[in-house]
mmCIF file of C-alpha atoms and ligand atoms in Angstrom:
data_model
loop_
_atom_site.group_PDB
_atom_site.id
_atom_site.type_symbol
_atom_site.label_atom_id
_atom_site.label_comp_id
_atom_site.label_asym_id
_atom_site.label_seq_id
_atom_site.Cartn_x
_atom_site.Cartn_y
_atom_site.Cartn_z
ATOM 1 C CA MET Z 14 0.000 0.000 0.000
ATOM 2 C CA ILE Z 15 1.641 3.199 -1.223
ATOM 3 C CA LEU Z 16 0.648 6.861 -0.795
ATOM 4 C CA ALA Z 17 2.115 8.883 -3.672
ATOM 5 C CA LEU Z 18 2.353 12.627 -4.325
ATOM 6 C CA GLU Z 19 2.790 14.328 -7.703
ATOM 7 C CA THR Z 20 3.310 18.098 -7.995
ATOM 8 C CA SER Z 21 5.695 18.445 -10.947
ATOM 9 C CA CYS Z 22 3.595 20.882 -12.980
ATOM 10 C CA ASP Z 23 0.146 22.390 -12.417
ATOM 11 C CA ASP Z 24 -1.831 19.489 -10.933
ATOM 12 C CA THR Z 25 -1.707 18.795 -7.202
ATOM 13 C CA CYS Z 26 -2.121 15.021 -6.924
ATOM 14 C CA ALA Z 27 -2.175 12.331 -4.230
ATOM 15 C CA ALA Z 28 -3.175 8.694 -4.591
ATOM 16 C CA VAL Z 29 -3.279 5.464 -2.638
ATOM 17 C CA VAL Z 30 -2.473 2.341 -4.622
ATOM 18 C CA ASP Z 31 -2.573 -1.214 -3.310
ATOM 19 C CA GLY Z 32 -0.559 -3.425 -5.668
ATOM 20 C CA ALA Z 33 -2.042 -2.695 -9.098
ATOM 21 C CA ARG Z 34 -5.329 -1.523 -7.602
ATOM 22 C CA ILE Z 35 -6.133 2.187 -7.294
ATOM 23 C CA ARG Z 36 -7.780 2.922 -3.941
ATOM 24 C CA SER Z 37 -7.950 6.674 -4.543
ATOM 25 C CA ASN Z 38 -6.585 9.095 -7.140
ATOM 26 C CA VAL Z 39 -7.182 12.735 -6.199
ATOM 27 C CA ILE Z 40 -6.280 15.448 -8.719
ATOM 28 C CA SER Z 41 -6.705 19.137 -8.007
ATOM 29 C CA SER Z 42 -6.195 20.884 -11.333
ATOM 30 C CA GLN Z 43 -4.897 24.430 -11.328
ATOM 31 C CA ALA Z 44 -5.725 24.902 -15.021
ATOM 32 C CA ALA Z 45 -8.224 27.682 -14.274
ATOM 33 C CA ALA Z 46 -5.592 29.619 -12.293
ATOM 34 C CA HIS Z 47 -3.179 29.557 -15.240
ATOM 35 C CA ALA Z 48 -5.704 29.916 -18.083
ATOM 36 C CA ARG Z 49 -5.624 33.705 -18.155
ATOM 37 C CA TYR Z 50 -1.855 33.638 -18.701
ATOM 38 C CA GLY Z 51 -2.148 31.127 -21.560
ATOM 39 C CA GLY Z 52 0.245 28.709 -19.861
ATOM 40 C CA VAL Z 53 1.617 27.563 -16.520
ATOM 41 C CA VAL Z 54 3.234 30.314 -14.428
ATOM 42 C CA PRO Z 55 5.761 28.396 -12.282
ATOM 43 C CA GLU Z 56 5.584 30.612 -9.195
ATOM 44 C CA VAL Z 57 1.772 30.596 -9.246
ATOM 45 C CA ALA Z 58 1.872 26.789 -9.516
ATOM 46 C CA SER Z 59 4.210 26.453 -6.503
ATOM 47 C CA ARG Z 60 1.998 28.639 -4.327
ATOM 48 C CA HIS Z 61 -1.134 26.728 -5.293
ATOM 49 C CA HIS Z 62 0.576 23.400 -4.561
ATOM 50 C CA LEU Z 63 1.477 24.702 -1.115
ATOM 51 C CA GLU Z 64 -2.143 25.547 -0.365
ATOM 52 C CA LEU Z 65 -3.586 22.379 -1.862
ATOM 53 C CA VAL Z 66 -1.175 19.619 -0.941
ATOM 54 C CA ASN Z 67 -2.415 18.888 2.599
ATOM 55 C CA PRO Z 68 -6.124 18.780 1.748
ATOM 56 C CA VAL Z 69 -5.358 16.652 -1.329
ATOM 57 C CA VAL Z 70 -3.377 14.141 0.772
ATOM 58 C CA ASP Z 71 -6.204 14.056 3.343
ATOM 59 C CA ALA Z 72 -8.741 13.438 0.583
ATOM 60 C CA ALA Z 73 -6.662 10.620 -0.925
ATOM 61 C CA LEU Z 74 -6.382 8.833 2.440
ATOM 62 C CA ALA Z 75 -10.044 9.370 3.289
ATOM 63 C CA GLU Z 76 -11.272 8.159 -0.100
ATOM 64 C CA ALA Z 77 -9.059 5.074 0.141
ATOM 65 C CA GLY Z 78 -10.282 4.465 3.694
ATOM 66 C CA VAL Z 79 -6.752 4.072 5.046
ATOM 67 C CA GLY Z 80 -4.534 5.807 7.587
ATOM 68 C CA PHE Z 81 -0.768 6.246 7.736
ATOM 69 C CA ASP Z 82 -0.467 2.995 9.734
ATOM 70 C CA ASP Z 83 -1.759 1.046 6.727
ATOM 71 C CA LEU Z 84 0.953 2.344 4.382
ATOM 72 C CA ASP Z 85 4.037 0.325 3.466
ATOM 73 C CA ALA Z 86 5.756 3.314 1.884
ATOM 74 C CA LEU Z 87 5.303 6.826 0.533
ATOM 75 C CA ALA Z 88 6.353 7.905 -2.949
ATOM 76 C CA VAL Z 89 6.896 11.220 -4.677
ATOM 77 C CA THR Z 90 7.846 12.631 -8.072
ATOM 78 C CA ARG Z 91 11.417 13.953 -7.686
ATOM 79 C CA GLY Z 92 11.682 15.217 -11.287
ATOM 80 C CA PRO Z 93 11.686 16.297 -14.008
ATOM 81 C CA GLY Z 94 9.373 19.288 -13.679
ATOM 82 C CA LEU Z 95 9.159 22.848 -12.379
ATOM 83 C CA ILE Z 96 11.590 23.170 -9.476
ATOM 84 C CA GLY Z 97 9.331 25.163 -7.141
ATOM 85 C CA ALA Z 98 6.390 22.866 -7.857
ATOM 86 C CA LEU Z 99 8.438 19.694 -7.316
ATOM 87 C CA LEU Z 100 9.852 21.054 -4.052
ATOM 88 C CA VAL Z 101 6.391 21.242 -2.489
ATOM 89 C CA GLY Z 102 5.713 17.562 -3.173
ATOM 90 C CA VAL Z 103 9.200 16.431 -2.183
ATOM 91 C CA ALA Z 104 9.211 18.414 1.074
ATOM 92 C CA THR Z 105 5.712 17.199 1.963
ATOM 93 C CA ALA Z 106 6.539 13.565 1.215
ATOM 94 C CA LYS Z 107 9.793 13.751 3.184
ATOM 95 C CA SER Z 108 7.972 15.246 6.159
ATOM 96 C CA LEU Z 109 5.142 12.716 6.139
ATOM 97 C CA ALA Z 110 7.502 9.772 5.658
ATOM 98 C CA ALA Z 111 9.857 10.983 8.389
ATOM 99 C CA ALA Z 112 7.047 11.689 10.849
ATOM 100 C CA THR Z 113 5.710 8.155 10.353
ATOM 101 C CA ARG Z 114 9.214 6.567 10.008
ATOM 102 C CA LYS Z 115 8.209 5.031 6.662
ATOM 103 C CA PRO Z 116 10.430 4.442 3.647
ATOM 104 C CA LEU Z 117 10.133 6.881 0.744
ATOM 105 C CA VAL Z 118 10.396 6.125 -2.983
ATOM 106 C CA GLY Z 119 11.669 8.807 -5.371
ATOM 107 C CA VAL Z 120 10.008 8.458 -8.789
ATOM 108 C CA ASP Z 121 10.923 9.797 -12.224
ATOM 109 C CA HIS Z 122 7.860 11.519 -13.710
ATOM 110 C CA LEU Z 123 8.275 9.848 -17.118
ATOM 111 C CA HIS Z 124 8.598 6.428 -15.496
ATOM 112 C CA GLY Z 125 5.263 7.337 -13.896
ATOM 113 C CA HIS Z 126 3.634 7.918 -17.294
ATOM 114 C CA VAL Z 127 4.908 4.490 -18.418
ATOM 115 C CA ALA Z 128 3.746 2.870 -15.162
ATOM 116 C CA ALA Z 129 0.151 4.075 -15.598
ATOM 117 C CA ASN Z 130 -0.044 1.043 -17.894
ATOM 118 C CA PHE Z 131 0.807 -1.346 -15.018
ATOM 119 C CA LEU Z 132 -2.419 -0.549 -13.151
ATOM 120 C CA ASP Z 133 -5.704 -2.479 -13.048
ATOM 121 C CA PRO Z 134 -7.720 -3.368 -15.027
ATOM 122 C CA GLU Z 135 -5.650 -5.586 -17.340
ATOM 123 C CA PRO Z 136 -2.156 -4.339 -16.478
ATOM 124 C CA LEU Z 137 0.295 -4.501 -19.372
ATOM 125 C CA ASP Z 138 3.478 -6.510 -18.831
ATOM 126 C CA PRO Z 139 6.754 -5.531 -20.542
ATOM 127 C CA PRO Z 140 8.138 -5.721 -23.131
ATOM 128 C CA PHE Z 141 6.309 -2.934 -24.975
ATOM 129 C CA VAL Z 142 6.893 0.402 -26.674
ATOM 130 C CA CYS Z 143 5.361 3.380 -24.905
ATOM 131 C CA LEU Z 144 4.852 6.669 -26.720
ATOM 132 C CA ILE Z 145 4.985 9.359 -24.027
ATOM 133 C CA ALA Z 146 3.598 12.691 -25.210
ATOM 134 C CA SER Z 147 2.961 15.382 -22.629
ATOM 135 C CA GLY Z 148 3.323 19.114 -22.160
ATOM 136 C CA GLY Z 149 6.987 18.837 -21.283
ATOM 137 C CA HIS Z 150 8.177 15.653 -23.009
ATOM 138 C CA THR Z 151 7.851 13.579 -26.142
ATOM 139 C CA GLN Z 152 9.654 10.249 -26.066
ATOM 140 C CA LEU Z 153 9.479 6.759 -27.429
ATOM 141 C CA ALA Z 154 10.259 4.468 -24.511
ATOM 142 C CA GLY Z 155 11.377 0.883 -24.993
ATOM 143 C CA VAL Z 156 10.090 -0.837 -21.852
ATOM 144 C CA ARG Z 157 11.715 -4.217 -21.203
ATOM 145 C CA GLU Z 158 11.207 -4.337 -17.427
ATOM 146 C CA PRO Z 159 8.769 -2.503 -15.147
ATOM 147 C CA GLY Z 160 11.424 -0.500 -13.291
ATOM 148 C CA ALA Z 161 13.232 1.084 -16.235
ATOM 149 C CA PHE Z 162 13.008 2.038 -19.918
ATOM 150 C CA ASP Z 163 15.284 2.975 -22.796
ATOM 151 C CA VAL Z 164 14.741 6.232 -24.675
ATOM 152 C CA LEU Z 165 14.471 5.152 -28.329
ATOM 153 C CA GLY Z 166 13.801 8.675 -29.583
ATOM 154 C CA GLN Z 167 12.718 12.067 -28.295
ATOM 155 C CA THR Z 168 11.863 15.574 -29.359
ATOM 156 C CA LEU Z 169 14.697 17.846 -30.420
ATOM 157 C CA ASP Z 170 12.750 21.008 -29.508
ATOM 158 C CA ASP Z 171 9.134 21.444 -28.329
ATOM 159 C CA ALA Z 172 7.051 18.661 -26.803
ATOM 160 C CA ALA Z 173 3.873 17.537 -28.606
ATOM 161 C CA GLY Z 174 1.639 18.951 -25.864
ATOM 162 C CA GLU Z 175 3.612 22.178 -25.875
ATOM 163 C CA ALA Z 176 3.056 22.434 -29.645
ATOM 164 C CA LEU Z 177 -0.685 22.013 -29.069
ATOM 165 C CA ASP Z 178 -0.697 24.540 -26.209
ATOM 166 C CA LYS Z 179 1.229 27.120 -28.243
ATOM 167 C CA GLY Z 180 -0.886 26.391 -31.337
ATOM 168 C CA ALA Z 181 -4.063 26.909 -29.314
ATOM 169 C CA ARG Z 182 -2.732 30.234 -28.169
ATOM 170 C CA LEU Z 183 -2.066 31.320 -31.772
ATOM 171 C CA LEU Z 184 -5.640 30.324 -32.584
ATOM 172 C CA GLY Z 185 -7.011 32.288 -29.648
ATOM 173 C CA LEU Z 186 -8.213 29.161 -27.828
ATOM 174 C CA GLY Z 187 -7.935 28.504 -24.104
ATOM 175 C CA TYR Z 188 -5.371 26.725 -21.950
ATOM 176 C CA PRO Z 189 -4.706 23.770 -21.854
ATOM 177 C CA GLY Z 190 -4.525 23.843 -25.605
ATOM 178 C CA GLY Z 191 -4.671 20.120 -26.390
ATOM 179 C CA PRO Z 192 -8.301 19.586 -25.346
ATOM 180 C CA ALA Z 193 -9.298 22.970 -26.865
ATOM 181 C CA ILE Z 194 -7.801 22.051 -30.253
ATOM 182 C CA GLU Z 195 -9.345 18.587 -30.054
ATOM 183 C CA ARG Z 196 -12.822 20.058 -29.480
ATOM 184 C CA LEU Z 197 -12.590 22.608 -32.299
ATOM 185 C CA ALA Z 198 -11.005 20.083 -34.690
ATOM 186 C CA THR Z 199 -14.195 18.015 -34.729
ATOM 187 C CA GLU Z 200 -15.798 20.858 -36.749
ATOM 188 C CA GLY Z 201 -12.879 21.274 -39.182
ATOM 189 C CA ASP Z 202 -11.267 19.606 -42.180
ATOM 190 C CA PRO Z 203 -7.906 17.981 -41.316
ATOM 191 C CA GLU Z 204 -6.795 18.300 -44.942
ATOM 192 C CA ALA Z 205 -7.667 21.988 -45.379
ATOM 193 C CA PHE Z 206 -4.132 23.138 -44.551
ATOM 194 C CA ASP Z 207 -1.000 21.311 -45.571
ATOM 195 C CA PHE Z 208 1.103 21.545 -42.421
ATOM 196 C CA PRO Z 209 4.485 19.812 -42.473
ATOM 197 C CA VAL Z 210 4.636 16.441 -40.748
ATOM 198 C CA ALA Z 211 8.225 17.201 -39.750
ATOM 199 C CA MET Z 212 10.753 14.416 -39.328
ATOM 200 C CA ALA Z 213 8.416 11.833 -40.860
ATOM 201 C CA ARG Z 214 10.867 11.287 -43.703
ATOM 202 C CA GLU Z 215 13.986 11.837 -41.579
ATOM 203 C CA PRO Z 216 15.784 8.731 -40.367
ATOM 204 C CA GLY Z 217 15.770 7.883 -36.686
ATOM 205 C CA LEU Z 218 13.117 8.135 -34.011
ATOM 206 C CA ASP Z 219 13.443 11.755 -32.914
ATOM 207 C CA PHE Z 220 10.659 14.326 -33.147
ATOM 208 C CA SER Z 221 10.516 18.047 -33.907
ATOM 209 C CA PHE Z 222 7.530 20.330 -33.441
ATOM 210 C CA SER Z 223 8.907 23.856 -33.603
ATOM 211 C CA GLY Z 224 8.671 24.129 -37.412
ATOM 212 C CA LEU Z 225 5.037 23.111 -37.288
ATOM 213 C CA LYS Z 226 4.300 25.839 -34.769
ATOM 214 C CA THR Z 227 5.959 28.390 -37.090
ATOM 215 C CA ALA Z 228 3.913 27.091 -40.048
ATOM 216 C CA LEU Z 229 0.737 27.715 -38.054
ATOM 217 C CA LEU Z 230 1.943 31.186 -37.126
ATOM 218 C CA TYR Z 231 2.410 32.042 -40.830
ATOM 219 C CA ALA Z 232 -0.941 30.532 -41.812
ATOM 220 C CA VAL Z 233 -2.704 32.604 -39.152
ATOM 221 C CA ARG Z 234 -0.801 35.732 -40.187
ATOM 222 C CA ASP Z 235 -1.834 35.300 -43.841
ATOM 223 C CA LEU Z 236 -5.548 35.353 -42.994
ATOM 224 C CA ASP Z 237 -7.566 38.475 -42.268
ATOM 225 C CA ARG Z 238 -9.821 38.575 -39.214
ATOM 226 C CA GLY Z 239 -12.946 37.286 -40.937
ATOM 227 C CA GLU Z 240 -11.119 34.485 -42.725
ATOM 228 C CA LEU Z 241 -9.396 33.437 -39.518
ATOM 229 C CA GLU Z 242 -12.763 33.251 -37.804
ATOM 230 C CA ARG Z 243 -14.216 31.137 -40.638
ATOM 231 C CA ARG Z 244 -11.220 28.836 -40.920
ATOM 232 C CA ARG Z 245 -10.256 28.425 -37.273
ATOM 233 C CA ALA Z 246 -11.726 24.911 -37.066
ATOM 234 C CA ASP Z 247 -9.912 23.881 -40.279
ATOM 235 C CA LEU Z 248 -6.658 25.212 -38.839
ATOM 236 C CA ALA Z 249 -7.215 23.309 -35.575
ATOM 237 C CA ALA Z 250 -8.063 20.067 -37.393
ATOM 238 C CA SER Z 251 -5.100 20.321 -39.795
ATOM 239 C CA TYR Z 252 -2.691 21.253 -37.006
ATOM 240 C CA GLN Z 253 -3.857 18.402 -34.774
ATOM 241 C CA ALA Z 254 -3.526 15.993 -37.708
ATOM 242 C CA ALA Z 255 0.088 17.117 -38.284
ATOM 243 C CA VAL Z 256 1.013 16.630 -34.598
ATOM 244 C CA VAL Z 257 -0.644 13.213 -34.447
ATOM 245 C CA GLY Z 258 0.788 12.293 -37.869
ATOM 246 C CA GLN Z 259 4.330 12.817 -36.668
ATOM 247 C CA LEU Z 260 3.748 10.908 -33.426
ATOM 248 C CA THR Z 261 2.303 7.888 -35.187
ATOM 249 C CA ALA Z 262 4.894 7.955 -38.011
ATOM 250 C CA LYS Z 263 7.699 7.639 -35.467
ATOM 251 C CA LEU Z 264 5.833 5.053 -33.420
ATOM 252 C CA GLU Z 265 5.368 3.024 -36.602
ATOM 253 C CA ARG Z 266 9.083 3.266 -37.331
ATOM 254 C CA ALA Z 267 9.960 2.126 -33.797
ATOM 255 C CA LEU Z 268 7.735 -0.906 -34.343
ATOM 256 C CA GLU Z 269 9.470 -1.654 -37.646
ATOM 257 C CA ASP Z 270 12.908 -1.357 -36.003
ATOM 258 C CA GLY Z 271 12.265 -3.655 -33.061
ATOM 259 C CA ASP Z 272 10.518 -6.899 -32.315
ATOM 260 C CA TRP Z 273 7.744 -5.413 -30.158
ATOM 261 C CA GLN Z 274 4.468 -7.215 -29.515
ATOM 262 C CA ALA Z 275 2.683 -4.549 -27.501
ATOM 263 C CA VAL Z 276 2.188 -0.777 -27.512
ATOM 264 C CA ALA Z 277 1.096 1.717 -24.877
ATOM 265 C CA LEU Z 278 0.507 5.469 -24.751
ATOM 266 C CA GLY Z 279 1.257 7.863 -21.899
ATOM 267 C CA GLY Z 280 1.203 11.581 -21.068
ATOM 268 C CA GLY Z 281 -1.548 14.148 -21.477
ATOM 269 C CA VAL Z 282 -1.586 14.017 -25.286
ATOM 270 C CA ALA Z 283 -2.421 10.294 -25.024
ATOM 271 C CA ALA Z 284 -5.906 11.451 -23.999
ATOM 272 C CA ASN Z 285 -6.370 12.769 -27.568
ATOM 273 C CA SER Z 286 -8.997 10.782 -29.457
ATOM 274 C CA LEU Z 287 -7.371 11.145 -32.896
ATOM 275 C CA LEU Z 288 -4.057 9.811 -31.522
ATOM 276 C CA ARG Z 289 -5.907 6.952 -29.832
ATOM 277 C CA GLU Z 290 -7.789 6.116 -33.049
ATOM 278 C CA ARG Z 291 -4.670 6.214 -35.226
ATOM 279 C CA THR Z 292 -2.690 4.104 -32.777
ATOM 280 C CA THR Z 293 -5.541 1.608 -32.583
ATOM 281 C CA ASP Z 294 -5.534 1.282 -36.402
ATOM 282 C CA LEU Z 295 -1.769 0.901 -36.470
ATOM 283 C CA CYS Z 296 -1.826 -1.885 -33.875
ATOM 284 C CA GLU Z 297 -4.727 -3.677 -35.531
ATOM 285 C CA GLU Z 298 -2.880 -3.693 -38.868
ATOM 286 C CA ARG Z 299 0.156 -5.211 -37.199
ATOM 287 C CA ASP Z 300 -1.731 -7.515 -34.864
ATOM 288 C CA LEU Z 301 -0.138 -5.964 -31.771
ATOM 289 C CA ARG Z 302 -1.640 -5.626 -28.312
ATOM 290 C CA LEU Z 303 -2.530 -2.025 -27.469
ATOM 291 C CA LYS Z 304 -3.059 -0.691 -23.963
ATOM 292 C CA LEU Z 305 -5.011 2.570 -23.687
ATOM 293 C CA VAL Z 306 -5.487 3.815 -20.145
ATOM 294 C CA PRO Z 307 -8.384 6.208 -19.459
ATOM 295 C CA GLY Z 308 -7.755 9.920 -19.973
ATOM 296 C CA GLU Z 309 -7.395 10.683 -16.245
ATOM 297 C CA LEU Z 310 -4.444 8.276 -16.079
ATOM 298 C CA CYS Z 311 -2.844 9.888 -19.174
ATOM 299 C CA THR Z 312 -2.652 13.420 -17.757
ATOM 300 C CA ASP Z 313 -0.654 13.979 -14.587
ATOM 301 C CA ASN Z 314 -1.821 11.998 -11.562
ATOM 302 C CA ALA Z 315 -0.319 10.327 -8.505
ATOM 303 C CA ALA Z 316 -1.677 6.805 -9.107
ATOM 304 C CA MET Z 317 0.895 6.424 -11.901
ATOM 305 C CA ILE Z 318 3.636 7.575 -9.493
ATOM 306 C CA ALA Z 319 2.565 4.991 -6.899
ATOM 307 C CA SER Z 320 2.479 2.394 -9.665
ATOM 308 C CA ALA Z 321 6.062 3.191 -10.709
ATOM 309 C CA ALA Z 322 7.173 3.217 -7.052
ATOM 310 C CA ARG Z 323 6.360 -0.483 -6.763
ATOM 311 C CA PHE Z 324 9.333 -1.184 -9.030
ATOM 312 C CA VAL Z 325 11.881 1.191 -7.466
ATOM 313 C CA GLU Z 326 14.014 0.429 -4.389
ATOM 314 C CA PRO Z 327 12.542 2.352 -1.404
ATOM 315 C CA THR Z 328 14.899 4.594 0.577
ATOM 316 C CA PRO Z 329 14.711 3.893 4.322
ATOM 317 C CA TYR Z 330 14.211 6.555 6.990
ATOM 318 C CA PRO Z 331 16.109 8.875 7.439
ATOM 319 C CA ASP Z 332 18.295 8.684 4.310
ATOM 320 C CA TYR Z 333 15.792 10.523 2.083
ATOM 321 C CA LEU Z 334 15.925 13.641 4.249
ATOM 322 C CA GLU Z 335 18.916 14.748 2.159
ATOM 323 C CA TRP Z 336 16.928 14.587 -1.083
ATOM 324 C CA ASP Z 337 16.491 17.524 -3.368
ATOM 325 C CA ALA Z 338 14.031 17.898 -6.224
ATOM 326 C CA LEU Z 339 15.526 17.231 -9.679
ATOM 327 C CA ALA Z 340 14.218 19.921 -12.030
HETATM 328 O O1 KG4 C 3 1.105 14.734 -18.833
HETATM 329 P P1 KG4 C 3 0.506 16.083 -18.662
HETATM 330 O O2 KG4 C 3 -0.773 16.197 -17.862
HETATM 331 O O3 KG4 C 3 1.529 17.083 -18.000
HETATM 332 C C1 KG4 C 3 2.894 17.070 -18.335
HETATM 333 O O4 KG4 C 3 3.620 16.192 -17.804
HETATM 334 O O5 KG4 C 3 3.244 17.924 -19.184
HETATM 335 O O6 KG4 C 3 0.278 16.676 -20.138
HETATM 336 C C2 KG4 C 3 -0.291 17.939 -20.341
HETATM 337 C C3 KG4 C 3 -0.344 18.177 -21.834
HETATM 338 C C4 KG4 C 3 -0.768 19.593 -22.218
HETATM 339 O O7 KG4 C 3 0.112 20.062 -23.214
HETATM 340 C C5 KG4 C 3 -2.185 19.406 -22.774
HETATM 341 O O8 KG4 C 3 -2.511 20.363 -23.767
HETATM 342 C C6 KG4 C 3 -2.100 18.019 -23.361
HETATM 343 O O9 KG4 C 3 -1.291 17.292 -22.446
HETATM 344 N N1 KG4 C 3 -3.410 17.366 -23.467
HETATM 345 C C7 KG4 C 3 -3.992 16.999 -24.628
HETATM 346 C C8 KG4 C 3 -5.262 16.472 -24.309
HETATM 347 N N2 KG4 C 3 -5.409 16.514 -22.950
HETATM 348 C C9 KG4 C 3 -4.271 17.067 -22.458
HETATM 349 N N3 KG4 C 3 -3.547 17.081 -25.890
HETATM 350 C C10 KG4 C 3 -4.371 16.632 -26.865
HETATM 351 N N4 KG4 C 3 -5.609 16.140 -26.648
HETATM 352 C C11 KG4 C 3 -6.092 16.022 -25.390
HETATM 353 N N5 KG4 C 3 -7.314 15.533 -25.184
HETATM 354 ZN ZN1 ZN C 4 3.232 14.434 -17.146
#
């Protein structure tokens, strides 16, 4: 039984996980607090985490129906993420673990996104390829054991989620941009604009999204106000298709390169229905097993951190008191 905390970005999260079973998974989203800035303001995030972390931990324990005595260990995201935001979770977890003399597990956030796939129902066993696409990271992870993964390829500039967030901003949509673009795209034509699916023809498994963002900027600039209004949905649909097209092109190449039998998705962008559809098609064509966790386990949450913690050596009291956050 593990109590985990996750505060690496703008969600304050605590969860209790018992083996592969989620007992509680509390997420307090700060999205509304950051929306008016069009993105996460790190110092605002840290201050919100500070206010929210205790009530969120209380809620996670209460919902799970457990107390500190029932816990085998605590776990926390040590990095990567925003330093001030991470510090709140790390300091809280250290304090709670020390006060109760429990071991503490330090978890890598990206390992957490992979480990969301190890939870009930129908946990996925390695080996598999996991495409992690979030606001801060885009990676193809080769997962051969539950406690570690190899980076097969990653973005050379922006993350996929970042490209969607910045694209949404150019289109005058809200934050977070991924869901906003997804909603508007349902009314648009994905072939209306010919955005570059960068890197698709390049060798290797790395990604690049900054050129795509610039292409959208130019397309928006070339339209007058009325045209932009009329074609906003087409822009959203075409832009989303280009982001998803690059993700699936590289995933397909990773599958061609290696002898993988199963595929998983992770990170906030994995909640995107076009990406889920395309990946489903790709896996059906190749007769591969595909694991798609529900949207609330794709975006940041602490259940995935507890899940990863099961496969990491716990640090006994009081050794973790020296820990720092790893931005
Ligand atoms: O994993 P996550 O919650 O936080 C990070 O670790 O970054 O991912 C957040 C990212 C944001 O960029 C957000 O726009 C994107 O995931 N996102 C989506 C969707 N839901 C969240 N992108 C596309 N479609 C969605 N439905
Ligand atoms: Zn994340």
